[in-house]
CSV table of C-alpha atoms and ligand atoms in Angstrom, one decimal:
chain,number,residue,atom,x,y,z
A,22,UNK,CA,108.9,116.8,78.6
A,23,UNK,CA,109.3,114.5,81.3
A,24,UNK,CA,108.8,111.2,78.6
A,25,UNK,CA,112.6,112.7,77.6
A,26,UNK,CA,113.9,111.4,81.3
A,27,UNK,CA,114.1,108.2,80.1
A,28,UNK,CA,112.2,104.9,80.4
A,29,UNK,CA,109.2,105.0,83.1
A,30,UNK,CA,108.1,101.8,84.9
A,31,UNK,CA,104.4,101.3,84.8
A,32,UNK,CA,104.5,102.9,88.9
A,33,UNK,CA,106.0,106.2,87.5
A,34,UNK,CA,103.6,106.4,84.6
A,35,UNK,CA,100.9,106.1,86.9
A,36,UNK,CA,102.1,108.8,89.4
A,37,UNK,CA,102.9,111.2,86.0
A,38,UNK,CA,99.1,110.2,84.7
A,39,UNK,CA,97.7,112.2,88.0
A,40,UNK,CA,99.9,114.7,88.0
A,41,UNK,CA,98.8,115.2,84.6
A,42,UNK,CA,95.1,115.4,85.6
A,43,UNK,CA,95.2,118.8,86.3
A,44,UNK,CA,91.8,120.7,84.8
A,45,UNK,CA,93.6,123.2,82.3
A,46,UNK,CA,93.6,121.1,79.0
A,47,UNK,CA,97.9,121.1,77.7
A,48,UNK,CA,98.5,120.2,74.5
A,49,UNK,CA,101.3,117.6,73.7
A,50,UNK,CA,102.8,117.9,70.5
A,51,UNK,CA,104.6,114.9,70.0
A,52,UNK,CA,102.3,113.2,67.5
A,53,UNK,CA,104.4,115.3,64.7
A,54,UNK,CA,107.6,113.9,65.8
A,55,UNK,CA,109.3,111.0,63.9
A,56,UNK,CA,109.8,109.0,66.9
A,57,UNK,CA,109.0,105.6,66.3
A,58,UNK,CA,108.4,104.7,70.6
A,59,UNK,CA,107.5,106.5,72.9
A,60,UNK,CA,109.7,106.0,76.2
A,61,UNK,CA,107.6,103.4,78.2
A,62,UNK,CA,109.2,100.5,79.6
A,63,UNK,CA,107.5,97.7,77.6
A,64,UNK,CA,108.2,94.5,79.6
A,65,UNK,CA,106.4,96.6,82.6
A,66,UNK,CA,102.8,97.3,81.2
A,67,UNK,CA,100.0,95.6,83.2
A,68,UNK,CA,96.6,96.9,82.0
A,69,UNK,CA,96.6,100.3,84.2
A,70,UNK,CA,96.0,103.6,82.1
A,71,UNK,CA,98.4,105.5,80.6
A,72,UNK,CA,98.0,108.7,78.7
A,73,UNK,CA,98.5,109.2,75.2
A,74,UNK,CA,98.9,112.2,73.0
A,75,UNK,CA,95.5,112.1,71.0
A,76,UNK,CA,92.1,111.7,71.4
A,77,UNK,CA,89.0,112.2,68.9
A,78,UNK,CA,85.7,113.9,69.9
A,79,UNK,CA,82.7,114.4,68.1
A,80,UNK,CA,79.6,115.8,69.5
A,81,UNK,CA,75.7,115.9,68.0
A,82,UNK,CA,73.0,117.6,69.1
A,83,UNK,CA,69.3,115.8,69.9
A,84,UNK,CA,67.6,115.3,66.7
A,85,UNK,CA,70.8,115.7,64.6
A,86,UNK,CA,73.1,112.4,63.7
A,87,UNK,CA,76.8,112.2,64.4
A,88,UNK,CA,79.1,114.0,61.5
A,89,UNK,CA,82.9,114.1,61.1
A,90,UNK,CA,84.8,114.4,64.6
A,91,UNK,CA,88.5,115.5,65.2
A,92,UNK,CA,91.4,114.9,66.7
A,93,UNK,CA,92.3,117.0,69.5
A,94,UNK,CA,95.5,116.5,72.1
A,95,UNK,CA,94.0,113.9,75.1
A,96,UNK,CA,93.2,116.0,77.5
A,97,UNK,CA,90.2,116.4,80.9
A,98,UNK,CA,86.6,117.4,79.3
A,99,UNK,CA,84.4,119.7,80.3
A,100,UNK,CA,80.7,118.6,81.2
A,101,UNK,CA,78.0,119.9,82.5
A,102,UNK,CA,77.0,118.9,86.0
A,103,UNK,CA,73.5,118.1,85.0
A,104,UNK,CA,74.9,116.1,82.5
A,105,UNK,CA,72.7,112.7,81.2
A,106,UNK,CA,76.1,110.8,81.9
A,107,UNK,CA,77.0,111.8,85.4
A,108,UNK,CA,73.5,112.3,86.7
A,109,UNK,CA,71.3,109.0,85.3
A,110,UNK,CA,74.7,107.2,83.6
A,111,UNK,CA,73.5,107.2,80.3
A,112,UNK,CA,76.9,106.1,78.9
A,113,UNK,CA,78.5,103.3,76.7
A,114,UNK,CA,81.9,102.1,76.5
A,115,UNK,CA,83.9,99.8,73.6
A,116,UNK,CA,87.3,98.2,74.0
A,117,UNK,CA,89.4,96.8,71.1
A,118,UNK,CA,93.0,97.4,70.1
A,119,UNK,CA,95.6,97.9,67.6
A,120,UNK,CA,98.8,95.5,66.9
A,121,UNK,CA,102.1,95.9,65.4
A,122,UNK,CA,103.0,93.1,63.3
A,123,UNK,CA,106.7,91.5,63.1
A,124,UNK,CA,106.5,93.0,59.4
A,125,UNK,CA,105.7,96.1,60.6
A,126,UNK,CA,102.3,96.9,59.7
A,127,UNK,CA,99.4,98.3,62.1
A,128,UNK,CA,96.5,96.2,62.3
A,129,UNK,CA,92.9,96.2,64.1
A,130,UNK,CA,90.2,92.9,64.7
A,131,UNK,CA,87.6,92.9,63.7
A,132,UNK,CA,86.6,96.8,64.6
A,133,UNK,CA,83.0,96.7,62.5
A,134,UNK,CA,81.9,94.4,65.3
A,135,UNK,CA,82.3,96.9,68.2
A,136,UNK,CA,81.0,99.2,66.0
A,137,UNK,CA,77.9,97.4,65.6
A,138,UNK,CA,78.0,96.2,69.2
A,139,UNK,CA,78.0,100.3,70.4
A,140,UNK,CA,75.2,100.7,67.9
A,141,UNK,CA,73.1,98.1,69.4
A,142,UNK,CA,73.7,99.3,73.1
A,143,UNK,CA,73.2,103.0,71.6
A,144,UNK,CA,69.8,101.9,70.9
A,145,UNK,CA,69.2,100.5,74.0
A,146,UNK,CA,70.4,103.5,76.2
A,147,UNK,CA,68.1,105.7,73.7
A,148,UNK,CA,70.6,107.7,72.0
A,149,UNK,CA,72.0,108.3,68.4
A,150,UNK,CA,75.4,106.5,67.2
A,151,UNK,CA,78.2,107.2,64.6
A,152,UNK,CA,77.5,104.9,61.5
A,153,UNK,CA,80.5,101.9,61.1
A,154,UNK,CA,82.4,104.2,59.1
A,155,UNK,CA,82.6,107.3,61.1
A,156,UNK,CA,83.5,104.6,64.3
A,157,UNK,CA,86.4,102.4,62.5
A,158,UNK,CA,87.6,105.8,60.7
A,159,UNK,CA,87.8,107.9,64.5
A,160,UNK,CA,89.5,104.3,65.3
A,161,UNK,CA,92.2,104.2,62.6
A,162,UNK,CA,92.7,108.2,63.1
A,163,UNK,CA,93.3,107.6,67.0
A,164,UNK,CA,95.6,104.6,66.0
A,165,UNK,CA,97.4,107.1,64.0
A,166,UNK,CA,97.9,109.5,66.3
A,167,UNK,CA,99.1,107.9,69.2
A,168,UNK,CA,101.2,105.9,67.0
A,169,UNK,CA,104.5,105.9,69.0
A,170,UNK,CA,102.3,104.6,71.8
A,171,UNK,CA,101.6,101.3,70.1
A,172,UNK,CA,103.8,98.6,71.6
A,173,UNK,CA,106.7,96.9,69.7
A,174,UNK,CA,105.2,93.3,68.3
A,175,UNK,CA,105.4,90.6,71.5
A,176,UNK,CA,105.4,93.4,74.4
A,177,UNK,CA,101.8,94.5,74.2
A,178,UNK,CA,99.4,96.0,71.9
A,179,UNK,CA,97.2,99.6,72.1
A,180,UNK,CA,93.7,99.3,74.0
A,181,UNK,CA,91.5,101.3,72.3
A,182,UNK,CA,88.5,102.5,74.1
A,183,UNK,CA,85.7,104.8,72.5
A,184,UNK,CA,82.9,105.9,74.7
A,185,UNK,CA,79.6,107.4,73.9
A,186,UNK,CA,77.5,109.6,76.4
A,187,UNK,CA,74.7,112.0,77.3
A,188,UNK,CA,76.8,115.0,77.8
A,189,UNK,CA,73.8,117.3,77.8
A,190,UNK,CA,72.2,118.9,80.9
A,191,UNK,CA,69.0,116.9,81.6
A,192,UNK,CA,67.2,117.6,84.9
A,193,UNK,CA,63.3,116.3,84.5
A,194,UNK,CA,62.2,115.0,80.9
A,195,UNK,CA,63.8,113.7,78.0
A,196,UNK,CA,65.3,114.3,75.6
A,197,UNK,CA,68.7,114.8,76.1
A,198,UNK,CA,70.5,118.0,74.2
A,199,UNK,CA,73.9,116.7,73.0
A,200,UNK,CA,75.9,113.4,72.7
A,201,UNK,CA,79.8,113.3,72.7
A,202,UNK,CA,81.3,110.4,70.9
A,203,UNK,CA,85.2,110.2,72.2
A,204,UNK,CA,87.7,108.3,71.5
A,205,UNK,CA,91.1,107.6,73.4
A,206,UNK,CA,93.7,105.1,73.4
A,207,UNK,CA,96.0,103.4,76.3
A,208,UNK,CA,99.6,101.0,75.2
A,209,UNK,CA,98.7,97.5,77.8
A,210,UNK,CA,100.0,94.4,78.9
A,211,UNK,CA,98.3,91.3,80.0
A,212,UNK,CA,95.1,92.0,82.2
A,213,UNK,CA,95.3,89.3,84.2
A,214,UNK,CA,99.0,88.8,86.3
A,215,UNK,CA,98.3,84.6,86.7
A,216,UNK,CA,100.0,83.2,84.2
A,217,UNK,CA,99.5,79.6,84.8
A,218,UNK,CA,95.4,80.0,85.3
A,219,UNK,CA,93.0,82.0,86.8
A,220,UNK,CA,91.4,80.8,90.3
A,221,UNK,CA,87.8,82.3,89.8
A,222,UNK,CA,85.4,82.8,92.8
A,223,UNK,CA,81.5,82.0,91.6
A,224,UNK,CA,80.1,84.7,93.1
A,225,UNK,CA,76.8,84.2,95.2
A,226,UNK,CA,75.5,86.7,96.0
A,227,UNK,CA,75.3,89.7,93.9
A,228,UNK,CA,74.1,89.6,90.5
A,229,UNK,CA,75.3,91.8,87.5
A,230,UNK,CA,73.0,91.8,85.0
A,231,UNK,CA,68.7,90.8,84.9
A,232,UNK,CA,66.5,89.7,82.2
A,233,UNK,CA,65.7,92.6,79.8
A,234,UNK,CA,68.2,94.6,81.4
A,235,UNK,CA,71.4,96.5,79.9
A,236,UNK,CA,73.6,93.1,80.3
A,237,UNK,CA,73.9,92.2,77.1
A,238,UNK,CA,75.1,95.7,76.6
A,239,UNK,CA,78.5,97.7,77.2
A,240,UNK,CA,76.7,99.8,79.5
A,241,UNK,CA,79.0,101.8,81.6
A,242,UNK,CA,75.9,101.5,84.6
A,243,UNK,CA,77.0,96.8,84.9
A,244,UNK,CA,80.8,97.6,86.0
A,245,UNK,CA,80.7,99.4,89.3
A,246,UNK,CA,77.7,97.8,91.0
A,247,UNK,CA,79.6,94.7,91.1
A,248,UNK,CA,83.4,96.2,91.6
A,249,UNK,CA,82.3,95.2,95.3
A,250,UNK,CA,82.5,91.3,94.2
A,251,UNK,CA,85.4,91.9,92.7
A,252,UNK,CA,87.2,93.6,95.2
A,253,UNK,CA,86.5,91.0,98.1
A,254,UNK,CA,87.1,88.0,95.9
A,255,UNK,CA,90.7,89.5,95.2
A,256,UNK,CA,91.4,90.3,98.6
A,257,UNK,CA,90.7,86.7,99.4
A,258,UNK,CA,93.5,85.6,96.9
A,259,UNK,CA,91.2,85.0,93.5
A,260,UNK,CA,91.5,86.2,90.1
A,261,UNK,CA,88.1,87.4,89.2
A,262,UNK,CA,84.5,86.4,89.8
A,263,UNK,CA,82.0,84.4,87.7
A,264,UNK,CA,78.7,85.6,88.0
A,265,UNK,CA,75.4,83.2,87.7
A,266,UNK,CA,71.8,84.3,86.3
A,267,UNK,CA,70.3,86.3,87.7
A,268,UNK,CA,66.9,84.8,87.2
A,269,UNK,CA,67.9,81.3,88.4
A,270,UNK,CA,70.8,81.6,90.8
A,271,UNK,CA,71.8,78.3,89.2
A,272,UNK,CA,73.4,78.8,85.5
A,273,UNK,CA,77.1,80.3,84.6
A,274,UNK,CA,77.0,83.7,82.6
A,275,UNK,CA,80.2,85.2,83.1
A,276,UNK,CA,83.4,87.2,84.3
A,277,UNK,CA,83.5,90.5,85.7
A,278,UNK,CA,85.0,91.6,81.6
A,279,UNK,CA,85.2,88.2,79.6
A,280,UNK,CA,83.1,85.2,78.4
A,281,UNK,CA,83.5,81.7,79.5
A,282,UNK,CA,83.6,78.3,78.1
A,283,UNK,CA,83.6,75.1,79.1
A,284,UNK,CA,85.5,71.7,77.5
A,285,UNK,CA,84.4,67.9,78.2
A,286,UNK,CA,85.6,66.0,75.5
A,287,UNK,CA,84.5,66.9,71.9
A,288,UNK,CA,81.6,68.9,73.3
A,289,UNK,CA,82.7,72.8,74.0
A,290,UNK,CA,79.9,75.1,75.6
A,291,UNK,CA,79.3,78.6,76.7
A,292,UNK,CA,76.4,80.2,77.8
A,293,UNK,CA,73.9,81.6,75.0
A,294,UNK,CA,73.3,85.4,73.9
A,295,UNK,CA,69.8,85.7,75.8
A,296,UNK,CA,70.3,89.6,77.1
A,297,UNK,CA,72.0,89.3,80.3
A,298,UNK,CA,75.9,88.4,78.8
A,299,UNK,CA,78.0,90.4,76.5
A,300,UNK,CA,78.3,89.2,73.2
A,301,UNK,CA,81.7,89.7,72.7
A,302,UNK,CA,83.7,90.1,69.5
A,303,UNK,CA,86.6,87.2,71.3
A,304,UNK,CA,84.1,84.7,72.5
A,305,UNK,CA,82.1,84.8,68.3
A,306,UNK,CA,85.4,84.8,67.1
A,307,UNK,CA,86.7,81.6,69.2
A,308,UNK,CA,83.4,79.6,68.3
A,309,UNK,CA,84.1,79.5,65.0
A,310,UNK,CA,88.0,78.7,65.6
A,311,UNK,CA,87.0,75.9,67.9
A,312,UNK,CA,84.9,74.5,65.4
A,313,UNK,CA,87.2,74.7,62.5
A,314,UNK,CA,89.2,72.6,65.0
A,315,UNK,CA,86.7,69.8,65.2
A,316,UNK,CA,84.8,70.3,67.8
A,317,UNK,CA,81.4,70.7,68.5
A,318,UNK,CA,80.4,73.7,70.1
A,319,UNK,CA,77.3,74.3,71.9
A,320,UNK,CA,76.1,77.8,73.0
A,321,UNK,CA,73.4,77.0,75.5
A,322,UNK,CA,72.6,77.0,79.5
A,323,UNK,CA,74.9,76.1,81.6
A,324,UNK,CA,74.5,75.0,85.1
A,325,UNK,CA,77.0,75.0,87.4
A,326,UNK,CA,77.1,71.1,87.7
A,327,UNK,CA,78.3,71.0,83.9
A,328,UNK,CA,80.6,73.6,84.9
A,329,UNK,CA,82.2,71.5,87.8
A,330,UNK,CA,82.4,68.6,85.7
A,331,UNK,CA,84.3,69.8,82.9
A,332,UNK,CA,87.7,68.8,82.3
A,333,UNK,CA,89.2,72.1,81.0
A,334,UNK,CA,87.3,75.8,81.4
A,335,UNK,CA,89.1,79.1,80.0
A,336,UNK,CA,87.6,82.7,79.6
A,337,UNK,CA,87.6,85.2,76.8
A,338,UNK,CA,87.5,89.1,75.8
A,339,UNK,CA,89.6,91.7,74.1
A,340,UNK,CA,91.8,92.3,77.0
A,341,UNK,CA,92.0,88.8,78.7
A,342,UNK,CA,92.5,87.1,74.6
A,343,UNK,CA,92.1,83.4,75.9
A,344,UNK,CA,93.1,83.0,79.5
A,345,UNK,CA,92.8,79.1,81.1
A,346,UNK,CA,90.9,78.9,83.9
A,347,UNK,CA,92.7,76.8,86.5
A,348,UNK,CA,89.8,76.2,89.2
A,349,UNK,CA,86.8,77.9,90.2
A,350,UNK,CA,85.7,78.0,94.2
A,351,UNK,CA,82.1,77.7,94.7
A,352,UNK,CA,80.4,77.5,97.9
A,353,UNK,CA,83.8,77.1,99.5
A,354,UNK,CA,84.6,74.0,97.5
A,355,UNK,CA,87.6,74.4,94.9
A,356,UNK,CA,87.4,72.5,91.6
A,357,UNK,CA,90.5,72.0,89.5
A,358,UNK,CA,90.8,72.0,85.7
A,359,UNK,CA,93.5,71.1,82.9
A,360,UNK,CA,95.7,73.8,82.5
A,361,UNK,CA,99.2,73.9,80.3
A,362,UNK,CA,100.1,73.6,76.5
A,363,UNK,CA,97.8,70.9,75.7
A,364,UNK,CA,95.2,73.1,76.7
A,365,UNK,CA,92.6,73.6,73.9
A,366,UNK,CA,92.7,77.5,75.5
A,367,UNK,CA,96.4,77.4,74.3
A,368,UNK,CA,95.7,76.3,71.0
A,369,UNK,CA,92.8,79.2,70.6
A,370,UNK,CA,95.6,81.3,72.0
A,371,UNK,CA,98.1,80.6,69.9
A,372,UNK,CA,96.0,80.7,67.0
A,373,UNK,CA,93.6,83.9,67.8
A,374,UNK,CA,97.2,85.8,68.6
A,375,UNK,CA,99.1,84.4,65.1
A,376,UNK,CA,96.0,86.1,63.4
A,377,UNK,CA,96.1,89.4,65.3
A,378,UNK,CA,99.8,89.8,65.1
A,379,UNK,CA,100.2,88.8,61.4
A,380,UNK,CA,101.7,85.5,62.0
A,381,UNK,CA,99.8,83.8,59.6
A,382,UNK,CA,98.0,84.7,56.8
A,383,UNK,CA,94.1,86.0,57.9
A,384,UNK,CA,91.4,84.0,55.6
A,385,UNK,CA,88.6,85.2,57.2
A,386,UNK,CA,88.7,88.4,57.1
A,387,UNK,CA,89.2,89.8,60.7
A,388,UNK,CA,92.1,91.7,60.1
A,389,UNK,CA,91.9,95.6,58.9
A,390,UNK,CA,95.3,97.1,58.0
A,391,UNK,CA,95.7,101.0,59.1
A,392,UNK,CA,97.9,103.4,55.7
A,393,UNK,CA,100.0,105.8,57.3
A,394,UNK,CA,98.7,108.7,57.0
A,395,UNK,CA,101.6,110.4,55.1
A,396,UNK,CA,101.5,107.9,52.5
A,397,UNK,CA,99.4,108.6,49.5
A,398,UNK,CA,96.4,106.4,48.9
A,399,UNK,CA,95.2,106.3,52.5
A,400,UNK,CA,91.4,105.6,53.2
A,401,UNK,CA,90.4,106.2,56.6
B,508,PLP,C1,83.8,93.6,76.9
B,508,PLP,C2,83.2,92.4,77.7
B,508,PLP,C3,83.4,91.1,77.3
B,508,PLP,C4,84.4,90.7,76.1
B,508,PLP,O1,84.0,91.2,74.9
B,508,PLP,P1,85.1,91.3,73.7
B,508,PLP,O2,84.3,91.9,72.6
B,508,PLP,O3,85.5,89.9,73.5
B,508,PLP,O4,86.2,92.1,74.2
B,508,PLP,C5,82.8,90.1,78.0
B,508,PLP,N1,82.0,90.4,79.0
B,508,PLP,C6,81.8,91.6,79.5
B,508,PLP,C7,80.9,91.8,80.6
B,508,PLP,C8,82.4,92.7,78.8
B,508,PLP,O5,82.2,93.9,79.3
């Protein structure tokens, strides 16, 4: 009802998103109406949640594998106590989104790689996973159903985020009774407010992830331990932290939700998949754009000094797309970088968000279109 008062700012959103919190799950009809957008002021979206109309759950028991889910109106969850989740944080999170295209169509990026990525942390966290198929199909049927919630082409795009837990009562031993596989979906704007370049703090003194640990994986248990890092390097004026190696104290991983690189002439270099960064779907995508651009593009170590000697630095991830990095402060000493349209981030940017918003013509592949629903020949 109250999305009929007219357009909310981002601040009233927010304030109806608690209200809306309240325990009794409410059901919100409006996926059946023909309303092409929902009432949200556009121009306002930062990267704050927002609820939507629909969400897809599917649950499977221990020793069974994930079947068919549904789509049920967003609402709270019920969950045990005990559960694996809220007692030992046996939980996984994915984050992707959808895109309206100038032409009008609904598209996704590369959504088999998250899929993948989930199945690979799934492993890790010891529990089962929905196959490719049943993951991009819940995606596309979310899409779907929040459809009005998906922002008009240039204003934002739909953040999808499907999580996977232990929502099962475990006290002593294993194993864990039941999974839940849920899937929800929030309209966002940029992540991060600096438009002309981050100012990154490397962070010295906490570590997020340690060989043969869970860092190479989108474990919900790597975000809050270090939310401490990121909370004191904002309040001192920065944009986000880089973390270093754990193992070393010396080499560049990555940001608190996005994967860096580093430019000195020809020669472009981020640090290698070895278990403690997150191989993200951006960072594999922008390798290969960056060498289809001509240059050459090492994934490898990379100490600090190599770092501080670059001449342009820029970070990337689903939410943060390709963001230039305009210095980093280390040890209390601030080192500047190339920012601006001759960027090579720029050019990645530019050409990573022609692709996703159907700009250009996609030849390799990345791009899945989602059918309406009510149109015949749909395949979900
Ligand atoms: C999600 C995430 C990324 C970026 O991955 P994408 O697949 O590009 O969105 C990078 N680092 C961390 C720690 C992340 O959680």
């Amino acid at each position: 009802m109250w999305l009929r008062r007219g357009f909310l700012t981002q601040k009233q959103l927010d304030y109806q998103n608690r209200k809306s919190m309240a325990p009794s799950a409410r059901s919100l009809p409006t996926s059946v109406s023909d309303e092409k957008y929902a009432n949200v002021k556009w121009e306002e979206l930062g990267f704050g949640f927002c609820r939507t109309d629909n969400m897809y759950v599917a649950k499977c028991k221990h020793g069974e594998s994930f079947q068919e889910g549904k789509i049920v109106p967003y609402a709270d969850i019920q969950i045990s106590p005990c559960s694996a989740v809220l007692n030992y944080g046996q939980g996984l999170y994915e984050g992707l989104k959808a895109y309206r295209t100038e032409d009008g169509r609904i598209v996704l990026f590369r959504p088999d790689q998250n899929a993948l990525r989930l199945q690979s942390g799934a492993n890790r966290l010891c529990m089962p996973y929905p196959t490719v198929d049943q993951f991009v199909s819940a995606v596309k049927q979310v899409v779907l159903a929040n459809k009005k919630w998906i922002p008009p082409p240039g204003r934002g795009t739909l953040y999808i985020r499907p999580i996977l837990f232990g929502s099962g009562p475990i006290l002593g031993s294993l194993p864990v009774p039941e999974y839940t596989f849920t899937v929800f979906a929030c309209p966002v704007g940029r992540y991060h407010k600096d438009n002309t370049g981050l100012n990154l703090k490397i962070e010295d003194k906490f570590r997020r992830a340690f060989p043969s640990g869970t860092g190479g994986v989108k474990s919900i248990t790597n975000y809050s331990p270090v939310w401490i890092t990121l909370a004191e390097a904002k309040a001192q004026g920065f944009s986000d932290v880089l973390f270093l190696a754990a193992a070393t104290g010396k080499n560049v991983e990555e940001l608190f939700a996005s994967n860096v690189f580093i430019v000195k002439g020809n020669v472009v270099s981020t640090p290698e998949i070895s278990g403690t960064i997150l191989p993200g779907v951006t960072r594999k995508s922008v390798i290969e754009l960056t060498r289809d651009f001509g240059y050459k593009v090492e994934e490898r170590v990379v100490p600090v000094e190599d770092l501080l000697d670059a001449e342009e630095v820029f970070c990337t991830g689903t939410a943060a797309i390709v963001t230039t990095i305009a210095s980093v402060t280390f040890k209390e000493k601030k080192t500047e970088f190339k920012t601006g349209d001759k960027t090579l981030a720029a050019k990645l940017f530019a050409t990573l968000t022609d692709i996703q918003m159907g700009r250009v013509e996609d030849k390799k592949g990345w791009i899945v279109e989602l059918t309406d629903a009510t149109k015949p020949g749909l395949k979900l």
